[in-house]
mmCIF file of C-alpha atoms (C1' of nucleotides) in Angstrom:
data_model
loop_
_atom_site.group_PDB
_atom_site.id
_atom_site.type_symbol
_atom_site.label_atom_id
_atom_site.label_comp_id
_atom_site.label_asym_id
_atom_site.label_seq_id
_atom_site.Cartn_x
_atom_site.Cartn_y
_atom_site.Cartn_z
ATOM 1 C CA MET X 1 10.011 -4.762 -5.792
ATOM 2 C CA SER X 2 9.666 -1.024 -5.603
ATOM 3 C CA THR X 3 9.050 -1.234 -1.872
ATOM 4 C CA GLU X 4 12.232 -3.263 -1.723
ATOM 5 C CA GLY X 5 14.101 -0.222 -3.023
ATOM 6 C CA LEU X 6 12.369 2.031 -0.596
ATOM 7 C CA LYS X 7 13.377 -0.128 2.323
ATOM 8 C CA GLU X 8 16.920 -0.136 1.074
ATOM 9 C CA ALA X 9 16.781 3.631 0.914
ATOM 10 C CA ARG X 10 15.520 3.880 4.483
ATOM 11 C CA ARG X 11 18.187 1.507 5.691
ATOM 12 C CA LEU X 12 20.912 3.407 3.947
ATOM 13 C CA LEU X 13 19.745 6.773 5.286
ATOM 14 C CA ARG X 14 19.564 5.369 8.812
ATOM 15 C CA SER X 15 22.917 3.683 8.670
ATOM 16 C CA GLN X 16 24.459 6.944 7.615
ATOM 17 C CA GLY X 17 22.810 8.856 10.466
ATOM 18 C CA LYS X 18 20.573 10.708 8.021
ATOM 19 C CA ARG X 19 16.994 11.248 8.936
ATOM 20 C CA VAL X 20 14.189 9.510 7.119
ATOM 21 C CA THR X 21 11.844 12.280 6.094
ATOM 22 C CA PRO X 22 8.671 12.171 3.997
ATOM 23 C CA GLN X 23 10.262 14.426 1.435
ATOM 24 C CA ARG X 24 13.253 12.160 0.953
ATOM 25 C CA LEU X 25 11.070 9.132 0.607
ATOM 26 C CA LEU X 26 8.712 10.882 -1.783
ATOM 27 C CA LEU X 27 11.530 12.032 -4.053
ATOM 28 C CA PHE X 28 13.132 8.639 -4.035
ATOM 29 C CA GLU X 29 9.774 7.006 -4.839
ATOM 30 C CA VAL X 30 9.076 9.373 -7.716
ATOM 31 C CA MET X 31 12.417 8.645 -9.263
ATOM 32 C CA GLN X 32 11.840 4.963 -8.883
ATOM 33 C CA GLU X 33 8.402 5.039 -10.399
ATOM 34 C CA HIS X 34 9.448 7.263 -13.217
ATOM 35 C CA GLY X 35 12.254 4.884 -14.047
ATOM 36 C CA GLY X 36 14.158 6.880 -16.575
ATOM 37 C CA HIS X 37 16.243 9.953 -16.035
ATOM 38 C CA LEU X 38 14.912 13.213 -14.671
ATOM 39 C CA ASP X 39 16.347 16.591 -14.116
ATOM 40 C CA ALA X 40 15.857 18.589 -10.953
ATOM 41 C CA ASP X 41 12.938 20.611 -12.276
ATOM 42 C CA GLU X 42 11.032 17.660 -13.697
ATOM 43 C CA LEU X 43 11.410 15.858 -10.422
ATOM 44 C CA TYR X 44 10.267 18.932 -8.577
ATOM 45 C CA LEU X 45 7.107 19.180 -10.690
ATOM 46 C CA LEU X 46 6.241 15.509 -10.281
ATOM 47 C CA ALA X 47 6.791 15.557 -6.579
ATOM 48 C CA LYS X 48 4.745 18.754 -6.284
ATOM 49 C CA LYS X 49 1.726 16.890 -7.657
ATOM 50 C CA ARG X 50 1.740 14.739 -4.529
ATOM 51 C CA GLU X 51 3.101 17.155 -2.011
ATOM 52 C CA PRO X 52 2.537 20.713 -3.180
ATOM 53 C CA ARG X 53 4.478 22.203 -0.323
ATOM 54 C CA ILE X 54 7.775 20.625 -1.310
ATOM 55 C CA SER X 55 10.471 23.126 -2.198
ATOM 56 C CA LEU X 56 12.979 23.167 -5.045
ATOM 57 C CA SER X 57 15.908 23.444 -2.654
ATOM 58 C CA THR X 58 14.777 20.297 -1.008
ATOM 59 C CA VAL X 59 14.920 18.574 -4.394
ATOM 60 C CA TYR X 60 18.448 19.722 -4.975
ATOM 61 C CA ARG X 61 19.531 18.847 -1.449
ATOM 62 C CA THR X 62 17.922 15.380 -1.678
ATOM 63 C CA LEU X 63 19.413 14.754 -5.059
ATOM 64 C CA SER X 64 22.910 15.351 -3.730
ATOM 65 C CA LEU X 65 22.195 13.270 -0.666
ATOM 66 C CA LEU X 66 20.972 10.367 -2.750
ATOM 67 C CA LYS X 67 23.966 10.728 -4.972
ATOM 68 C CA GLU X 68 26.181 10.637 -1.955
ATOM 69 C CA LEU X 69 24.491 7.424 -0.826
ATOM 70 C CA ASP X 70 25.006 6.045 -4.266
ATOM 71 C CA LEU X 71 21.307 5.461 -4.701
ATOM 72 C CA ILE X 72 21.100 7.542 -7.845
ATOM 73 C CA GLU X 73 23.473 8.469 -10.617
ATOM 74 C CA GLU X 74 24.215 11.856 -12.032
ATOM 75 C CA LEU X 75 24.289 11.975 -15.802
ATOM 76 C CA HIS X 76 26.025 14.803 -17.592
ATOM 77 C CA PHE X 77 24.198 15.043 -20.850
ATOM 78 C CA ASP X 78 25.463 18.571 -21.341
ATOM 79 C CA GLU X 79 27.305 21.149 -19.380
ATOM 80 C CA GLU X 80 24.467 23.146 -17.893
ATOM 81 C CA HIS X 81 22.024 20.585 -17.130
ATOM 82 C CA HIS X 82 22.242 17.516 -14.895
ATOM 83 C CA HIS X 83 20.012 14.505 -15.133
ATOM 84 C CA TYR X 84 19.653 11.845 -12.544
ATOM 85 C CA GLU X 85 18.407 8.290 -12.457
ATOM 86 C CA ILE X 86 17.960 5.465 -9.995
ATOM 87 C CA LYS X 87 21.005 3.249 -9.963
ATOM 88 C CA GLY X 88 20.833 -0.104 -11.492
ATOM 89 C CA ARG X 89 18.804 -2.391 -9.334
ATOM 90 C CA GLY X 90 20.580 -4.969 -11.456
ATOM 91 C CA ALA X 91 23.426 -6.941 -9.923
ATOM 92 C CA GLU X 92 22.800 -8.043 -6.409
ATOM 93 C CA HIS X 93 25.106 -6.471 -3.905
ATOM 94 C CA TYR X 94 25.908 -7.303 -0.387
ATOM 95 C CA HIS X 95 27.378 -5.451 2.564
ATOM 96 C CA LEU X 96 30.528 -5.348 4.578
ATOM 97 C CA ILE X 97 29.776 -3.588 7.846
ATOM 98 C CA CYS X 98 32.639 -2.272 9.890
ATOM 99 C CA LEU X 99 31.989 -2.690 13.567
ATOM 100 C CA GLY X 100 34.615 -0.063 14.307
ATOM 101 C CA CYS X 101 33.621 2.929 12.271
ATOM 102 C CA GLY X 102 30.262 1.829 10.864
ATOM 103 C CA GLU X 103 31.321 2.181 7.295
ATOM 104 C CA ILE X 104 29.224 0.094 4.929
ATOM 105 C CA ILE X 105 31.037 -1.216 1.886
ATOM 106 C CA GLU X 106 29.050 -2.812 -0.871
ATOM 107 C CA PHE X 107 30.475 -5.813 -2.664
ATOM 108 C CA GLU X 108 29.511 -8.440 -5.148
ATOM 109 C CA SER X 109 30.966 -11.836 -5.517
ATOM 110 C CA PRO X 110 30.537 -14.614 -8.074
ATOM 111 C CA LEU X 111 30.949 -16.981 -5.136
ATOM 112 C CA THR X 112 27.386 -16.179 -4.093
ATOM 113 C CA ASP X 113 26.382 -18.034 -7.225
ATOM 114 C CA HIS X 114 28.310 -21.047 -6.063
ATOM 115 C CA ILE X 115 26.489 -20.955 -2.747
ATOM 116 C CA LYS X 116 23.184 -20.885 -4.604
ATOM 117 C CA ALA X 117 24.276 -23.881 -6.680
ATOM 118 C CA GLN X 118 25.305 -25.755 -3.600
ATOM 119 C CA VAL X 119 22.109 -25.007 -1.763
ATOM 120 C CA LYS X 120 20.260 -26.213 -4.834
ATOM 121 C CA SER X 121 22.006 -29.548 -4.866
ATOM 122 C CA ASP X 122 22.172 -30.066 -1.127
ATOM 123 C CA HIS X 123 18.665 -28.939 -0.209
ATOM 124 C CA ASP X 124 16.827 -28.865 -3.482
ATOM 125 C CA PHE X 125 16.063 -25.269 -2.775
ATOM 126 C CA GLU X 126 15.671 -22.724 -5.599
ATOM 127 C CA VAL X 127 17.187 -19.394 -4.510
ATOM 128 C CA THR X 128 15.568 -16.262 -5.873
ATOM 129 C CA GLY X 129 17.077 -13.620 -3.648
ATOM 130 C CA ALA X 130 19.903 -13.252 -1.155
ATOM 131 C CA HIS X 131 20.717 -11.053 1.695
ATOM 132 C CA ILE X 132 24.316 -11.178 2.891
ATOM 133 C CA ASP X 133 25.876 -9.006 5.568
ATOM 134 C CA LEU X 134 29.388 -9.582 6.634
ATOM 135 C CA LYS X 135 30.514 -7.884 9.821
ATOM 136 C CA GLY X 136 34.036 -7.188 10.866
ATOM 137 C CA TYR X 137 36.730 -4.588 10.783
ATOM 138 C CA CYS X 138 38.024 -2.500 7.968
ATOM 139 C CA LYS X 139 41.689 -1.785 7.322
ATOM 140 C CA ARG X 140 41.765 1.559 9.071
ATOM 141 C CA CYS X 141 40.055 0.316 12.210
ATOM 142 C CA ARG X 142 42.349 -2.670 12.402
ATOM 143 C CA GLN X 143 45.364 -0.441 12.164
ATOM 144 C CA ARG X 144 44.174 1.731 14.952
ATOM 145 C CA SER X 145 44.252 -1.127 17.475
ATOM 146 C CA MET I 1 19.734 -22.970 20.319
ATOM 147 C CA SER I 2 17.581 -19.904 20.414
ATOM 148 C CA THR I 3 15.766 -21.046 23.577
ATOM 149 C CA GLU I 4 19.192 -21.367 25.049
ATOM 150 C CA GLY I 5 19.699 -17.625 24.651
ATOM 151 C CA LEU I 6 16.346 -16.848 26.049
ATOM 152 C CA LYS I 7 17.009 -18.797 29.238
ATOM 153 C CA GLU I 8 20.299 -17.096 29.571
ATOM 154 C CA ALA I 9 18.529 -13.753 29.303
ATOM 155 C CA ARG I 10 15.995 -14.728 31.952
ATOM 156 C CA ARG I 11 18.719 -15.802 34.282
ATOM 157 C CA LEU I 12 20.708 -12.669 33.842
ATOM 158 C CA LEU I 13 17.735 -10.444 34.369
ATOM 159 C CA ARG I 14 16.877 -12.254 37.572
ATOM 160 C CA SER I 15 20.381 -12.206 38.911
ATOM 161 C CA GLN I 16 20.532 -8.452 38.451
ATOM 162 C CA GLY I 17 17.257 -7.971 40.223
ATOM 163 C CA LYS I 18 15.586 -6.991 36.983
ATOM 164 C CA ARG I 19 12.111 -8.232 36.283
ATOM 165 C CA VAL I 20 11.389 -10.696 33.555
ATOM 166 C CA THR I 21 8.583 -9.109 31.609
ATOM 167 C CA PRO I 22 6.850 -10.241 28.383
ATOM 168 C CA GLN I 23 8.126 -7.141 26.643
ATOM 169 C CA ARG I 24 11.739 -7.792 27.504
ATOM 170 C CA LEU I 25 11.510 -11.358 26.405
ATOM 171 C CA LEU I 26 9.757 -10.476 23.231
ATOM 172 C CA LEU I 27 12.284 -7.844 22.218
ATOM 173 C CA PHE I 28 15.154 -10.134 23.040
ATOM 174 C CA GLU I 29 13.532 -12.919 21.038
ATOM 175 C CA VAL I 30 12.987 -10.690 18.035
ATOM 176 C CA MET I 31 16.565 -9.584 18.085
ATOM 177 C CA GLN I 32 17.721 -13.157 18.354
ATOM 178 C CA GLU I 33 15.576 -14.342 15.434
ATOM 179 C CA HIS I 34 16.509 -11.443 13.286
ATOM 180 C CA GLY I 35 20.155 -12.139 13.767
ATOM 181 C CA GLY I 36 21.447 -9.090 11.972
ATOM 182 C CA HIS I 37 21.703 -5.569 13.187
ATOM 183 C CA LEU I 38 18.611 -3.521 13.967
ATOM 184 C CA ASP I 39 18.004 -0.016 15.014
ATOM 185 C CA ALA I 40 15.391 1.015 17.599
ATOM 186 C CA ASP I 41 12.679 1.729 15.103
ATOM 187 C CA GLU I 42 13.152 -1.421 13.086
ATOM 188 C CA LEU I 43 12.997 -3.473 16.291
ATOM 189 C CA TYR I 44 9.904 -1.595 17.344
ATOM 190 C CA LEU I 45 8.110 -2.364 14.109
ATOM 191 C CA LEU I 46 9.013 -6.043 14.211
ATOM 192 C CA ALA I 47 7.912 -6.362 17.803
ATOM 193 C CA LYS I 48 4.695 -4.545 17.137
ATOM 194 C CA LYS I 49 3.662 -7.221 14.709
ATOM 195 C CA ARG I 50 3.502 -9.657 17.553
ATOM 196 C CA GLU I 51 2.440 -7.379 20.312
ATOM 197 C CA PRO I 52 0.786 -4.241 18.933
ATOM 198 C CA ARG I 53 0.555 -2.532 22.275
ATOM 199 C CA ILE I 54 4.256 -2.370 22.896
ATOM 200 C CA SER I 55 5.616 1.123 23.061
ATOM 201 C CA LEU I 56 8.623 2.732 21.509
ATOM 202 C CA SER I 57 9.904 3.947 24.831
ATOM 203 C CA THR I 58 9.939 0.342 26.073
ATOM 204 C CA VAL I 59 12.087 -0.475 23.126
ATOM 205 C CA TYR I 60 14.614 2.195 23.981
ATOM 206 C CA ARG I 61 14.540 1.282 27.663
ATOM 207 C CA THR I 62 14.952 -2.408 26.934
ATOM 208 C CA LEU I 63 17.786 -1.840 24.509
ATOM 209 C CA SER I 64 19.788 0.081 27.108
ATOM 210 C CA LEU I 65 18.943 -2.568 29.728
ATOM 211 C CA LEU I 66 20.089 -5.383 27.480
ATOM 212 C CA LYS I 67 23.205 -3.481 26.672
ATOM 213 C CA GLU I 68 23.876 -2.932 30.376
ATOM 214 C CA LEU I 69 23.537 -6.692 30.884
ATOM 215 C CA ASP I 70 25.909 -7.218 28.013
ATOM 216 C CA LEU I 71 23.394 -9.281 26.140
ATOM 217 C CA ILE I 72 23.490 -7.085 23.086
ATOM 218 C CA GLU I 73 26.077 -4.935 21.474
ATOM 219 C CA GLU I 74 25.672 -1.385 20.490
ATOM 220 C CA LEU I 75 27.162 -0.570 17.134
ATOM 221 C CA HIS I 76 28.052 3.003 16.483
ATOM 222 C CA PHE I 77 27.383 3.309 12.856
ATOM 223 C CA ASP I 78 27.481 7.015 13.510
ATOM 224 C CA GLU I 79 27.339 9.333 16.434
ATOM 225 C CA GLU I 80 23.637 9.640 17.041
ATOM 226 C CA HIS I 81 22.113 6.650 15.503
ATOM 227 C CA HIS I 82 22.842 3.304 17.072
ATOM 228 C CA HIS I 83 22.278 -0.185 15.923
ATOM 229 C CA TYR I 84 22.258 -3.226 18.126
ATOM 230 C CA GLU I 85 22.854 -6.924 17.757
ATOM 231 C CA ILE I 86 22.742 -10.051 19.896
ATOM 232 C CA LYS I 87 25.967 -10.940 21.521
ATOM 233 C CA GLY I 88 27.700 -14.277 21.681
ATOM 234 C CA ARG I 89 28.670 -16.515 18.926
ATOM 235 C CA GLY I 90 28.458 -20.168 18.196
ATOM 236 C CA ALA I 91 28.643 -22.282 15.096
ATOM 237 C CA GLU I 92 27.596 -20.057 12.290
ATOM 238 C CA HIS I 93 24.566 -21.083 10.413
ATOM 239 C CA TYR I 94 22.554 -19.402 7.751
ATOM 240 C CA HIS I 95 19.001 -19.588 6.558
ATOM 241 C CA LEU I 96 17.021 -20.668 3.565
ATOM 242 C CA ILE I 97 13.667 -19.049 3.723
ATOM 243 C CA CYS I 98 10.967 -20.490 1.540
ATOM 244 C CA LEU I 99 8.710 -17.804 0.123
ATOM 245 C CA GLY I 100 5.996 -20.365 -0.543
ATOM 246 C CA CYS I 101 5.438 -22.105 2.768
ATOM 247 C CA GLY I 102 7.627 -19.985 5.067
ATOM 248 C CA GLU I 103 9.775 -22.886 6.143
ATOM 249 C CA ILE I 104 13.194 -21.907 7.428
ATOM 250 C CA ILE I 105 16.010 -24.325 6.757
ATOM 251 C CA GLU I 106 19.331 -23.834 8.415
ATOM 252 C CA PHE I 107 22.468 -24.543 6.466
ATOM 253 C CA GLU I 108 26.171 -24.174 6.633
ATOM 254 C CA SER I 109 28.618 -23.948 3.839
ATOM 255 C CA PRO I 110 32.369 -23.938 3.566
ATOM 256 C CA LEU I 111 31.899 -21.520 0.676
ATOM 257 C CA THR I 112 31.200 -18.816 3.209
ATOM 258 C CA ASP I 113 34.842 -19.138 4.185
ATOM 259 C CA HIS I 114 35.859 -18.540 0.643
ATOM 260 C CA ILE I 115 33.744 -15.418 0.532
ATOM 261 C CA LYS I 116 35.435 -14.197 3.665
ATOM 262 C CA ALA I 117 38.815 -14.844 2.131
ATOM 263 C CA GLN I 118 37.888 -13.055 -1.044
ATOM 264 C CA VAL I 119 36.547 -10.047 0.856
ATOM 265 C CA LYS I 120 39.727 -10.000 2.798
ATOM 266 C CA SER I 121 41.883 -9.765 -0.315
ATOM 267 C CA ASP I 122 39.586 -7.572 -2.336
ATOM 268 C CA HIS I 123 38.675 -5.012 0.364
ATOM 269 C CA ASP I 124 41.156 -5.626 3.148
ATOM 270 C CA PHE I 125 38.223 -6.301 5.440
ATOM 271 C CA GLU I 126 38.495 -8.767 8.329
ATOM 272 C CA VAL I 127 35.199 -10.604 8.702
ATOM 273 C CA THR I 128 34.141 -11.585 12.201
ATOM 274 C CA GLY I 129 30.561 -12.519 11.648
ATOM 275 C CA ALA I 130 28.206 -13.216 8.860
ATOM 276 C CA HIS I 131 24.489 -13.057 8.331
ATOM 277 C CA ILE I 132 23.239 -14.805 5.244
ATOM 278 C CA ASP I 133 19.626 -15.290 4.280
ATOM 279 C CA LEU I 134 18.721 -16.858 0.985
ATOM 280 C CA LYS I 135 15.136 -16.637 -0.161
ATOM 281 C CA GLY I 136 13.447 -18.785 -2.704
ATOM 282 C CA TYR I 137 11.283 -21.879 -3.033
ATOM 283 C CA CYS I 138 11.675 -25.320 -1.541
ATOM 284 C CA LYS I 139 11.158 -28.538 -3.462
ATOM 285 C CA ARG I 140 7.541 -29.083 -2.393
ATOM 286 C CA CYS I 141 6.463 -25.573 -3.191
ATOM 287 C CA ARG I 142 8.113 -25.761 -6.614
ATOM 288 C CA GLN I 143 6.309 -28.986 -7.347
ATOM 289 C CA ARG I 144 2.974 -27.520 -6.544
ATOM 290 C CA SER I 145 3.233 -24.883 -9.233
ATOM 291 C "C1'" DC F 1 1.635 -5.504 48.905
ATOM 292 C "C1'" DT F 2 5.643 -2.941 47.186
ATOM 293 C "C1'" DA F 3 8.786 -1.838 44.021
ATOM 294 C "C1'" DC F 4 9.821 -2.102 39.342
ATOM 295 C "C1'" DT F 5 7.861 -1.557 34.540
ATOM 296 C "C1'" DT F 6 4.997 -0.039 30.932
ATOM 297 C "C1'" DG F 7 2.369 3.130 27.747
ATOM 298 C "C1'" DC F 8 1.325 7.548 26.777
ATOM 299 C "C1'" DA F 9 2.140 12.223 25.975
ATOM 300 C "C1'" DA F 10 5.111 15.643 25.691
ATOM 301 C "C1'" DA F 11 9.771 17.659 26.088
ATOM 302 C "C1'" DG F 12 14.566 17.971 24.262
ATOM 303 C "C1'" DA F 13 18.504 17.836 21.042
ATOM 304 C "C1'" DG F 14 19.735 18.218 16.635
ATOM 305 C "C1'" DT F 15 18.657 17.942 11.681
ATOM 306 C "C1'" DT F 16 15.879 19.195 7.651
ATOM 307 C "C1'" DT F 17 12.619 21.963 5.273
ATOM 308 C "C1'" DG F 18 10.685 26.005 2.834
ATOM 309 C "C1'" DC F 19 11.488 30.608 2.040
ATOM 310 C "C1'" DT F 20 13.783 34.365 0.040
ATOM 311 C "C1'" DA F 21 17.591 36.136 -1.665
ATOM 312 C "C1'" DG F 22 21.363 35.664 -3.981
ATOM 313 C "C1'" DG F 23 25.643 33.335 -7.136
ATOM 314 C "C1'" DC F 24 27.421 31.400 -11.276
ATOM 315 C "C1'" DC F 25 28.014 30.238 -15.949
ATOM 316 C "C1'" DG M 1 18.114 34.291 -18.259
ATOM 317 C "C1'" DG M 2 18.431 29.454 -16.577
ATOM 318 C "C1'" DC M 3 20.212 26.493 -12.998
ATOM 319 C "C1'" DC M 4 21.829 25.868 -8.500
ATOM 320 C "C1'" DT M 5 23.276 27.324 -3.464
ATOM 321 C "C1'" DA M 6 23.161 30.139 1.175
ATOM 322 C "C1'" DG M 7 21.052 31.754 5.351
ATOM 323 C "C1'" DC M 8 17.777 31.383 8.690
ATOM 324 C "C1'" DA M 9 13.260 30.489 11.316
ATOM 325 C "C1'" DA M 10 10.010 26.969 11.622
ATOM 326 C "C1'" DA M 11 8.985 22.118 11.334
ATOM 327 C "C1'" DC M 12 10.225 17.715 11.974
ATOM 328 C "C1'" DT M 13 12.777 13.151 13.396
ATOM 329 C "C1'" DC M 14 14.568 10.487 16.847
ATOM 330 C "C1'" DT M 15 15.350 9.791 21.611
ATOM 331 C "C1'" DT M 16 14.522 10.555 26.427
ATOM 332 C "C1'" DT M 17 11.698 11.760 30.453
ATOM 333 C "C1'" DG M 18 7.614 12.288 33.785
ATOM 334 C "C1'" DC M 19 3.880 10.183 35.446
ATOM 335 C "C1'" DA M 20 -0.374 7.291 36.273
ATOM 336 C "C1'" DA M 21 -1.699 2.662 35.672
ATOM 337 C "C1'" DG M 22 -0.279 -2.043 35.566
ATOM 338 C "C1'" DT M 23 2.477 -6.199 36.754
ATOM 339 C "C1'" DA M 24 6.259 -9.369 38.705
ATOM 340 C "C1'" DG M 25 7.988 -11.305 42.731
#
DNA sequence: CTACTTGCAAAGAGTTTGCTAGGCC
DNA sequence: GGCCTAGCAAACTCTTTGCAAGTAG
């Protein structure tokens, strides 16, 4: 399950042309394992236990990258101090992949539940997980042609 | 269905004076089976499971060869990082993958059309292709536990 | 047998990291 | 002071290339 999240992180980094570095994976992993919210310094100290050479700037840079990729959430408990936490691995989400510009839009749909129900009755198959990618063209790319 | 594509690949390679090597067939096959989009490294790792001696350079060289032969499509998710996918369509079918016994059942569902319609109205996104994998447990495997 | 291909190692292009030195409430 | 960013050389990721060994036709 936690490796699932890691793969997802790799995939997202890749698809955005970001490089998959050990530091980024380590920081993501630490956040995942820790579960709750962390601030930059706490994350730094935890990561340092495993990779003492990691730098605080990398922590900050990685946090904003992960936030940009929507993998973590920034919590403003107070003005001076930001906390971060892994985004809800809760609701399943799927992807719209634009073949024109490469943008990846995440979506959810209750219809996926209907598909599961149908598959259950048609094939007597109990679905536990789904992976849905829809490819096509986004509004902007369609307008350009 | 999938052997159809393989034969086509052989034929095309031949007709262009390219040699039909196990590596090229393997890589093409992996891409075909995977269905969705892959980048060079993902393809490399998948292929390595079946033929551990394959090299990353072969993956890159084969990808550009297959692109040249128009057997795969290069998706520019961003400037420097490319993804690839098998060309050519056909009746869309999706997969049920049993986590117990590994069986893969193909299915179709009109509901996928509804998802496309919904995605169109919600995100103004025109779907041209879909890749849907549902994982879970088939009847037999459920009865055994 | 000959020309095309592969695997390896290493180069290249471009990004990311770790420092150190600041900047901002 | 406490928290975060900037600038830059060095390190690294991803891709391509050169070459000797291997293989298809």
